[in-house]
């Protein structure tokens, strides 16, 4: 029979899960409702940006400003020259970076952001086209703009309706929609993407596939029936930090890592005759041979791992990919020089 404290803990867990799911559902609904608002105004905006000889100047304040900086990062990396202009700094001298051939994107959910609206008349006097991304198509900002993109949501995910949540997610999604359409409209190619993400030779390495880097010979592997002692011998033979555990016909059954061994030792469970199948990771992260190296690297970074088994559709092991093989055996670093 459950105690009162256990009931309370269960109730708290259910409440947390329900609230988190409600937030995701609210934000997802907000994005989905944008689909029906993509109309001729969006087409006009795309054509105007493609025809412009200047840059996209993105401006906003607060949370909209933070989303605006993401707009700029995405535009620049996909071939559309862009910069972020803080409204307050613009009014104190930074307007000098704005030219008549630029396109000005003003971001404000309410459309009543005073600092931004004060800037718009000057931007128009310079000669820029002004495009408003706002949740209020009848706002002051919208009335002062040449094109209005409605990125509004019915409600925020915040239970008090105060913190920008669903509105900023919707704004971000609308910016991504613009950037991706511009990629197609400008015939931006993967080779162009590499030019903007060179990282020296690293950029060239990331343009290849997993099959170009994976280790295929002398793989550290043991059968599923092996003992921990046999796995340790394989781990010591090829020092890449993992042992593949293989089932029938060379299919991957699991993975044993240095970290698994450290945890076993810490718990005093690392006996020599312990079956490796009892301690291996049964569903490790995997990649296929045709996976782009950049995707494999992203997976490694996301899950904080350095080795990925490479398998085919039948889960047969083809090789192992190590982080150092992608980066060039120490030739590159993420941080520092």
XYZ file of C-alpha atoms in Angstrom:
337
model
C 0.000 0.000 0.000
C 1.367 3.422 -0.955
C 2.053 6.032 1.691
C 0.850 9.595 1.586
C 4.357 10.843 0.747
C 4.584 8.412 -2.194
C 1.225 9.660 -3.488
C 2.511 13.206 -3.191
C 5.673 12.366 -5.137
C 3.654 10.646 -7.844
C 1.271 13.569 -8.067
C 4.207 15.967 -8.341
C 5.777 13.887 -11.116
C 2.505 13.783 -13.066
C 2.086 17.526 -12.669
C 5.623 18.224 -13.915
C 5.167 15.981 -16.938
C 1.767 17.466 -17.739
C 3.059 21.027 -17.518
C 6.105 20.307 -19.698
C 3.948 18.612 -22.327
C 1.465 21.488 -22.267
C 4.277 23.946 -22.967
C 5.503 21.933 -25.948
C 1.948 21.526 -27.265
C 1.254 25.258 -26.938
C 4.448 26.176 -28.757
C 3.844 23.558 -31.446
C 0.300 24.863 -31.978
C 1.647 28.386 -32.272
C 4.014 27.374 -35.069
C 1.394 25.314 -36.901
C -1.020 28.257 -36.979
C 1.603 30.284 -38.842
C 1.203 28.024 -41.869
C -2.115 29.597 -42.881
C -0.607 33.092 -42.577
C 2.060 32.533 -45.198
C 0.565 34.584 -48.022
C 1.477 37.082 -50.727
C 3.152 39.339 -48.147
C 5.725 36.621 -47.549
C 6.329 36.300 -51.296
C 6.756 40.076 -51.620
C 9.265 40.033 -48.780
C 11.334 37.280 -50.397
C 11.367 38.998 -53.780
C 12.268 42.318 -52.192
C 15.189 40.823 -50.279
C 16.459 39.007 -53.377
C 16.273 42.207 -55.426
C 18.050 44.331 -52.810
C 21.734 45.063 -53.325
C 22.362 45.736 -49.638
C 22.065 43.669 -46.500
C 19.269 42.608 -44.205
C 19.370 44.770 -41.082
C 17.577 43.000 -38.218
C 16.478 44.949 -35.161
C 14.584 44.183 -31.981
C 14.861 44.557 -28.243
C 14.595 42.125 -25.334
C 13.603 38.572 -26.302
C 12.811 39.689 -29.851
C 16.340 41.056 -30.065
C 17.776 37.706 -29.039
C 15.724 35.990 -31.731
C 16.890 38.674 -34.149
C 20.498 37.717 -33.517
C 19.593 34.130 -34.445
C 18.017 35.473 -37.660
C 21.316 37.163 -38.496
C 23.417 34.094 -37.720
C 21.252 31.910 -39.949
C 21.106 34.441 -42.796
C 24.865 34.951 -42.854
C 25.646 31.242 -42.803
C 23.279 30.572 -45.697
C 24.396 33.286 -48.076
C 22.269 36.303 -47.155
C 24.400 39.155 -45.808
C 22.931 40.435 -42.579
C 23.707 42.296 -39.370
C 21.934 43.016 -36.101
C 21.232 46.604 -35.078
C 20.199 47.327 -31.490
C 17.496 50.045 -31.539
C 18.994 52.071 -28.688
C 22.543 51.910 -30.056
C 21.168 52.875 -33.465
C 19.741 56.086 -32.011
C 23.167 56.897 -30.587
C 25.329 56.568 -33.667
C 25.073 53.035 -35.046
C 22.687 54.224 -37.772
C 25.843 54.948 -39.738
C 25.967 51.292 -40.753
C 22.560 51.469 -42.473
C 22.316 52.263 -46.201
C 19.417 52.989 -48.532
C 19.848 49.682 -50.351
C 19.426 47.652 -47.136
C 16.212 45.894 -46.075
C 15.187 46.509 -42.466
C 13.496 43.710 -40.486
C 11.856 45.008 -37.316
C 10.925 42.370 -34.736
C 8.337 43.068 -32.050
C 5.566 40.791 -30.841
C 3.449 43.683 -29.545
C 4.395 46.093 -32.299
C 4.487 48.792 -29.640
C 8.137 48.620 -28.584
C 8.907 52.300 -28.092
C 12.653 52.158 -28.761
C 12.094 50.314 -32.031
C 9.182 52.446 -33.210
C 11.175 55.628 -32.584
C 13.780 54.288 -34.985
C 11.492 53.433 -37.900
C 10.908 56.975 -39.294
C 14.665 57.524 -39.510
C 15.145 54.161 -41.205
C 12.497 55.082 -43.755
C 14.154 58.482 -44.330
C 17.412 56.696 -45.112
C 15.515 54.868 -47.844
C 15.266 51.331 -46.484
C 12.301 49.071 -47.026
C 10.833 48.204 -43.616
C 9.401 44.747 -42.924
C 7.666 44.094 -39.609
C 7.622 40.685 -37.949
C 4.935 41.143 -35.312
C 2.123 39.399 -33.511
C -0.135 42.442 -33.899
C -0.819 43.289 -37.579
C -2.676 46.484 -36.581
C 0.047 47.792 -34.268
C 2.014 51.019 -34.575
C 4.998 49.140 -36.013
C 2.798 47.436 -38.608
C 1.304 50.750 -39.742
C 4.784 52.198 -40.307
C 6.058 49.205 -42.294
C 5.988 48.384 -45.999
C 5.333 44.679 -45.419
C 3.850 43.007 -42.351
C 4.531 39.362 -41.481
C 2.079 38.070 -38.896
C 3.961 35.836 -36.435
C 1.430 36.074 -33.616
C 0.262 33.277 -31.325
C -3.015 32.844 -29.493
C -1.357 32.512 -26.100
C 1.996 32.173 -24.428
C 3.102 28.909 -22.860
C 3.837 30.827 -19.665
C 1.035 30.045 -17.154
C 0.865 33.753 -16.265
C 0.845 34.766 -19.918
C 3.786 37.077 -19.280
C 7.089 35.460 -20.288
C 7.633 35.397 -24.070
C 7.609 31.692 -24.887
C 5.312 30.570 -27.696
C 5.643 33.994 -29.329
C 9.438 33.851 -29.517
C 9.325 30.249 -30.769
C 6.910 31.278 -33.524
C 9.078 34.259 -34.425
C 12.153 32.041 -34.641
C 10.308 29.572 -36.870
C 9.154 32.336 -39.202
C 12.736 33.557 -39.513
C 13.893 30.038 -40.340
C 11.158 29.799 -42.982
C 12.474 32.978 -44.596
C 16.090 31.815 -44.490
C 15.291 28.434 -46.029
C 13.203 29.985 -48.819
C 16.088 32.349 -49.560
C 18.435 29.365 -49.852
C 16.274 27.976 -52.651
C 15.570 31.341 -54.257
C 19.277 32.164 -54.413
C 20.262 28.625 -55.481
C 22.549 28.415 -52.447
C 24.423 25.073 -52.540
C 26.209 22.908 -50.017
C 29.497 24.012 -51.561
C 28.539 27.601 -50.757
C 27.726 26.564 -47.193
C 31.233 25.145 -46.846
C 32.693 28.486 -47.938
C 30.990 30.179 -45.009
C 31.949 27.374 -42.602
C 35.504 26.648 -43.668
C 37.288 26.094 -40.356
C 40.380 25.603 -42.529
C 40.830 21.967 -43.436
C 38.146 20.987 -40.906
C 35.504 22.381 -43.242
C 36.731 20.083 -45.984
C 36.747 17.073 -43.661
C 33.184 17.743 -42.526
C 32.016 17.719 -46.131
C 32.876 14.011 -46.368
C 31.003 10.952 -45.152
C 31.526 8.591 -42.235
C 32.860 5.903 -44.578
C 35.831 8.179 -45.380
C 37.021 8.140 -41.750
C 35.789 4.991 -40.040
C 38.119 2.301 -38.750
C 37.368 -1.010 -40.486
C 40.286 -3.272 -39.573
C 41.339 -4.824 -36.258
C 38.136 -3.675 -34.572
C 37.967 -4.174 -30.787
C 35.141 -6.701 -30.658
C 34.016 -9.664 -28.589
C 31.066 -12.040 -28.919
C 28.009 -11.551 -26.756
C 29.001 -14.626 -24.691
C 32.402 -13.144 -23.763
C 33.499 -12.383 -20.219
C 34.594 -9.030 -18.909
C 38.212 -10.243 -18.943
C 37.982 -10.952 -22.682
C 36.421 -7.542 -23.260
C 39.249 -5.908 -21.320
C 41.799 -7.667 -23.511
C 40.074 -6.343 -26.646
C 39.872 -2.871 -25.125
C 43.583 -2.945 -24.377
C 44.462 -4.243 -27.845
C 42.888 -1.292 -29.685
C 42.955 1.808 -27.512
C 39.943 3.770 -28.690
C 37.875 3.534 -25.517
C 35.184 1.036 -26.586
C 34.604 -2.635 -27.299
C 31.954 -3.795 -29.752
C 29.814 -6.661 -28.489
C 28.640 -8.755 -31.436
C 25.670 -11.050 -31.794
C 24.919 -13.530 -34.597
C 26.224 -12.706 -38.090
C 28.250 -9.776 -36.827
C 25.243 -7.749 -35.746
C 25.826 -5.207 -33.009
C 24.445 -6.401 -29.681
C 25.912 -3.648 -27.538
C 28.872 -1.501 -26.596
C 31.211 -1.505 -23.607
C 33.082 1.742 -22.901
C 35.848 2.917 -20.591
C 33.163 4.749 -18.663
C 31.187 1.549 -18.129
C 34.312 -0.076 -16.680
C 35.019 2.836 -14.351
C 31.491 2.647 -12.981
C 31.816 -1.125 -12.458
C 35.084 -0.645 -10.588
C 33.574 2.097 -8.438
C 30.748 -0.259 -7.443
C 33.113 -3.207 -6.907
C 31.355 -5.268 -9.591
C 34.182 -5.632 -12.137
C 34.873 -9.383 -11.724
C 36.852 -11.099 -14.487
C 34.215 -13.751 -15.247
C 31.292 -11.311 -15.354
C 29.398 -11.723 -18.669
C 29.925 -8.659 -20.816
C 26.270 -8.844 -21.891
C 25.245 -7.886 -18.342
C 27.108 -4.586 -18.336
C 27.162 -3.417 -21.951
C 25.087 -0.570 -23.343
C 22.465 -2.346 -25.427
C 21.247 0.548 -27.568
C 24.234 2.803 -28.271
C 24.160 5.753 -30.681
C 24.837 4.574 -34.232
C 25.595 5.985 -37.659
C 25.538 4.576 -41.168
C 28.474 4.658 -43.599
C 26.808 7.356 -45.736
C 26.065 9.660 -42.807
C 27.680 13.083 -43.393
C 30.680 13.598 -41.118
C 29.191 16.885 -39.908
C 26.061 15.040 -38.706
C 28.188 12.462 -36.889
C 30.171 15.248 -35.243
C 26.966 16.982 -34.165
C 25.758 13.724 -32.622
C 29.011 13.310 -30.723
C 28.805 16.843 -29.398
C 25.132 16.548 -28.468
C 25.515 13.309 -26.522
C 29.065 13.950 -25.248
C 30.537 10.827 -26.835
C 33.723 10.271 -28.818
C 33.039 6.969 -30.617
C 30.187 5.784 -32.846
C 29.676 2.261 -34.217
C 29.029 2.243 -37.967
C 26.392 -0.271 -39.069
C 24.336 -1.143 -42.133
C 20.544 -1.481 -42.258
C 20.733 -4.979 -40.794
C 22.783 -3.667 -37.829
C 25.864 -5.505 -39.074
C 29.000 -3.741 -37.888
C 30.998 -2.104 -40.677
C 33.428 -0.085 -38.599
C 33.968 2.446 -35.811
C 34.117 6.217 -36.093
C 36.260 8.125 -33.585
C 36.102 11.857 -32.954
C 39.857 12.192 -33.587
C 39.477 10.671 -37.040
C 37.021 13.401 -38.002
C 39.069 16.217 -36.503
C 42.396 14.967 -37.808
C 44.226 13.422 -34.861
C 44.554 16.570 -32.806
C 44.970 19.023 -35.675
C 41.755 20.836 -34.700
C 40.168 22.032 -31.504
C 36.717 23.356 -30.752
C 37.975 25.883 -28.231
C 41.172 27.864 -28.160
C 44.114 27.449 -30.505
